[in-house]
Short mmCIF file of C-alpha atoms in Angstrom, two decimals:
data_model
loop_
_atom_site.label_atom_id
_atom_site.label_comp_id
_atom_site.label_asym_id
_atom_site.label_seq_id
_atom_site.Cartn_x
_atom_site.Cartn_y
_atom_site.Cartn_z
CA MET A 161 -50.29 -23.14 23.89
CA ASP A 162 -48.42 -25.75 21.82
CA THR A 163 -48.19 -23.24 18.94
CA LEU A 164 -46.79 -20.59 21.29
CA ASN A 165 -44.10 -22.98 22.54
CA LYS A 166 -43.07 -23.86 18.96
CA SER A 167 -42.93 -20.18 18.03
CA LEU A 168 -40.79 -19.37 21.06
CA GLU A 169 -38.55 -22.32 20.24
CA ARG A 170 -38.07 -21.10 16.64
CA ILE A 171 -37.30 -17.57 17.82
CA GLY A 172 -34.84 -18.93 20.42
CA ARG A 173 -33.05 -21.05 17.78
CA ALA A 174 -32.91 -18.14 15.34
CA VAL A 175 -31.49 -15.78 17.99
CA GLY A 176 -29.05 -18.48 19.13
CA GLY A 177 -27.92 -19.02 15.56
CA VAL A 178 -27.33 -15.30 15.03
CA VAL A 179 -25.49 -14.95 18.31
CA GLY A 180 -23.40 -18.05 17.56
CA THR A 181 -22.51 -16.75 14.10
CA ILE A 182 -21.48 -13.33 15.46
CA TYR A 183 -19.47 -14.98 18.24
CA GLN A 184 -17.63 -17.22 15.77
CA ALA A 185 -16.96 -14.25 13.48
CA GLY A 186 -15.39 -12.42 16.44
CA ARG A 187 -13.19 -15.44 17.22
CA ASP A 188 -12.13 -15.69 13.57
CA THR A 189 -11.33 -11.97 13.47
CA VAL A 190 -9.13 -12.16 16.52
CA ASP A 191 -7.41 -15.22 15.09
CA VAL A 192 -6.66 -13.43 11.78
CA VAL A 193 -5.37 -10.34 13.58
CA VAL A 194 -3.05 -12.37 15.82
CA ARG A 195 -1.77 -14.62 13.03
CA THR A 196 -1.36 -12.13 10.16
CA VAL A 197 -1.90 -8.47 10.99
CA LEU A 198 0.19 -8.16 14.17
CA PRO A 199 3.30 -9.84 12.64
CA PHE A 200 2.95 -7.51 9.63
CA ILE A 201 2.72 -4.47 11.91
CA ALA A 202 5.87 -5.61 13.71
CA PHE A 203 7.64 -6.05 10.36
CA VAL A 204 6.58 -2.57 9.15
CA ALA A 205 7.72 -1.02 12.43
CA LEU A 206 11.11 -2.71 12.01
CA ILE A 207 11.51 -1.50 8.43
CA VAL A 208 10.42 2.06 9.29
CA GLY A 209 12.83 2.04 12.21
CA ILE A 210 15.70 0.89 10.01
CA VAL A 211 14.88 3.45 7.30
CA LEU A 212 14.61 6.31 9.80
CA GLY A 213 17.46 5.22 12.06
CA THR A 214 20.04 4.65 9.35
CA GLY A 215 19.21 7.78 7.33
CA ILE A 216 18.56 5.77 4.19
CA GLY A 217 15.38 7.82 3.60
CA ASP A 218 17.26 11.12 3.61
CA VAL A 219 19.97 9.81 1.29
CA LEU A 220 17.41 8.49 -1.21
CA ALA A 221 15.37 11.66 -1.03
CA ASP A 222 18.42 13.86 -1.66
CA THR A 223 19.41 11.66 -4.60
CA LEU A 224 15.99 11.57 -6.24
CA ALA A 225 14.80 15.17 -5.70
CA PRO A 226 16.82 16.68 -8.63
CA LEU A 227 15.09 14.32 -11.07
CA ALA A 228 11.76 16.12 -10.62
CA SER A 229 12.46 18.96 -13.02
CA SER A 230 11.77 17.01 -16.22
CA ILE A 231 9.45 14.30 -17.45
CA GLY A 232 12.45 12.09 -18.21
CA GLY A 233 13.75 12.53 -14.66
CA LEU A 234 10.31 11.73 -13.23
CA LEU A 235 10.18 8.54 -15.33
CA VAL A 236 13.63 7.53 -14.10
CA MET A 237 12.54 8.30 -10.52
CA SER A 238 9.42 6.19 -10.96
CA VAL A 239 11.37 3.23 -12.29
CA ILE A 240 13.95 3.48 -9.48
CA ILE A 241 11.28 3.61 -6.78
CA ALA A 242 9.30 0.79 -8.44
CA LEU A 243 12.27 -1.62 -8.55
CA PRO A 244 10.99 -4.93 -7.13
CA VAL A 245 13.86 -5.03 -4.61
CA LEU A 246 13.18 -1.48 -3.35
CA SER A 247 9.39 -1.26 -3.47
CA PRO A 248 8.64 -3.40 -0.39
CA VAL A 249 11.37 -1.56 1.55
CA LEU A 250 10.22 1.91 0.47
CA GLY A 251 6.52 1.25 0.98
CA PRO A 252 6.12 0.80 4.75
CA GLY A 253 4.84 3.96 6.30
CA ALA A 254 5.44 5.79 3.00
CA VAL A 255 8.50 7.26 4.70
CA ILE A 256 10.49 7.74 1.51
CA ALA A 257 7.55 9.19 -0.39
CA GLN A 258 6.89 11.58 2.48
CA VAL A 259 10.50 12.78 2.59
CA ILE A 260 10.77 13.16 -1.17
CA GLY A 261 7.34 14.82 -1.25
CA VAL A 262 8.45 17.40 1.32
CA LEU A 263 11.69 18.08 -0.56
CA LEU A 264 9.86 18.38 -3.88
CA GLY A 265 7.09 20.49 -2.33
CA THR A 266 9.71 22.92 -1.05
CA GLN A 267 11.29 23.11 -4.48
CA PHE A 268 7.91 23.74 -6.13
CA GLY A 269 7.08 26.38 -3.52
CA GLU A 270 10.36 28.21 -4.10
CA GLY A 271 9.79 28.16 -7.86
CA ASN A 272 12.85 26.03 -8.61
CA ILE A 273 10.71 23.40 -10.38
CA ASN A 274 7.93 24.20 -12.84
CA PRO A 275 4.56 23.56 -11.13
CA GLN A 276 3.45 21.62 -14.20
CA PHE A 277 5.53 18.73 -12.83
CA ALA A 278 3.72 18.61 -9.47
CA LEU A 279 1.06 16.07 -10.52
CA PRO A 280 3.47 13.76 -12.37
CA ALA A 281 5.89 14.02 -9.42
CA LEU A 282 3.16 12.78 -7.11
CA PHE A 283 2.77 9.65 -9.21
CA ALA A 284 6.55 9.30 -9.68
CA ILE A 285 7.19 9.06 -5.93
CA ASN A 286 4.37 6.59 -5.27
CA PRO A 287 4.75 3.45 -7.40
CA GLN A 288 5.74 1.57 -4.24
CA VAL A 289 2.29 2.11 -2.72
CA GLY A 290 0.84 -1.17 -1.60
CA CYS A 291 3.92 -3.25 -2.37
CA ASP A 292 4.61 -3.74 1.34
CA PHE A 293 1.08 -5.11 1.84
CA ILE A 294 1.09 -7.73 -0.94
CA PRO A 295 2.18 -10.72 1.21
CA VAL A 296 -0.26 -9.74 3.96
CA GLY A 297 -3.10 -9.30 1.52
CA LEU A 298 -2.43 -12.69 -0.01
CA SER A 299 -2.22 -14.33 3.41
CA LEU A 300 -5.48 -12.66 4.50
CA GLY A 301 -7.04 -14.11 1.36
CA GLU A 302 -5.61 -17.47 2.43
CA ALA A 303 -3.65 -17.84 -0.78
CA GLU A 304 -1.71 -21.01 -1.39
CA PRO A 305 2.10 -20.76 -1.01
CA GLU A 306 2.51 -21.22 -4.75
CA THR A 307 0.19 -18.26 -5.36
CA VAL A 308 2.26 -16.12 -3.02
CA GLU A 309 5.49 -17.22 -4.78
CA VAL A 310 4.11 -16.15 -8.14
CA GLY A 311 1.81 -13.30 -7.05
CA VAL A 312 4.25 -11.16 -5.10
CA PRO A 313 6.90 -10.89 -7.89
CA ALA A 314 4.16 -10.46 -10.52
CA ILE A 315 2.69 -7.45 -8.71
CA LEU A 316 6.12 -5.98 -7.97
CA PHE A 317 7.15 -6.22 -11.62
CA SER A 318 3.79 -4.86 -12.79
CA ARG A 319 4.44 -1.73 -10.71
CA MET A 320 7.52 -1.10 -12.89
CA VAL A 321 5.14 -0.77 -15.84
CA THR A 322 2.19 0.97 -14.20
CA GLY A 323 4.33 3.47 -12.26
CA PRO A 324 5.90 5.17 -15.31
CA ALA A 325 2.60 4.88 -17.19
CA ALA A 326 0.87 6.80 -14.39
CA VAL A 327 3.58 9.49 -14.59
CA VAL A 328 3.02 9.91 -18.33
CA ILE A 329 -0.78 10.06 -17.90
CA ALA A 330 -0.39 12.58 -15.06
CA TYR A 331 2.00 14.66 -17.19
CA PHE A 332 -0.57 15.00 -19.96
CA ALA A 333 -3.38 15.53 -17.47
CA SER A 334 -1.46 18.41 -15.90
CA PHE A 335 -1.53 20.50 -19.11
CA GLY A 336 -3.50 23.66 -18.46
CA LEU A 337 -3.62 23.21 -14.69
CA TYR A 338 -1.03 25.93 -14.04
#
């Protein structure tokens, strides 16, 4: 009987430990969502609203679409979109990439742009991907303020190198696709 009581006690402690751990994980999750994710969602909604409401997205798309007919133009487009000042603004909701993608897709469909440039164009319009999430990602990782101060600009500037490099790689990868 004494052995049975000890066994039940061990099982009860084990189950209690698991339940306590799961409960604490739930509390931590809600805390992270309230402190970091919800403010970020509000920020993204504000930026998307500004971009859509002011027409900045349409102006940028109309300006950048003609660059898609050559590898040089795609490289220039990639550098413009990857500018550290623009990337976090262009990234939320991928609004600009969507608008430019639709404009370019229409041009490809009508035959105005050689289809060989479709794959490089995809990479040219997307170097801003993830740049809007950098501060949130660092805060979710509980980075020190100094890390955020150095990490955000480092990633933004690295996109100025990796964006055009991706366009060149995609250009060579697109040979023989069409």
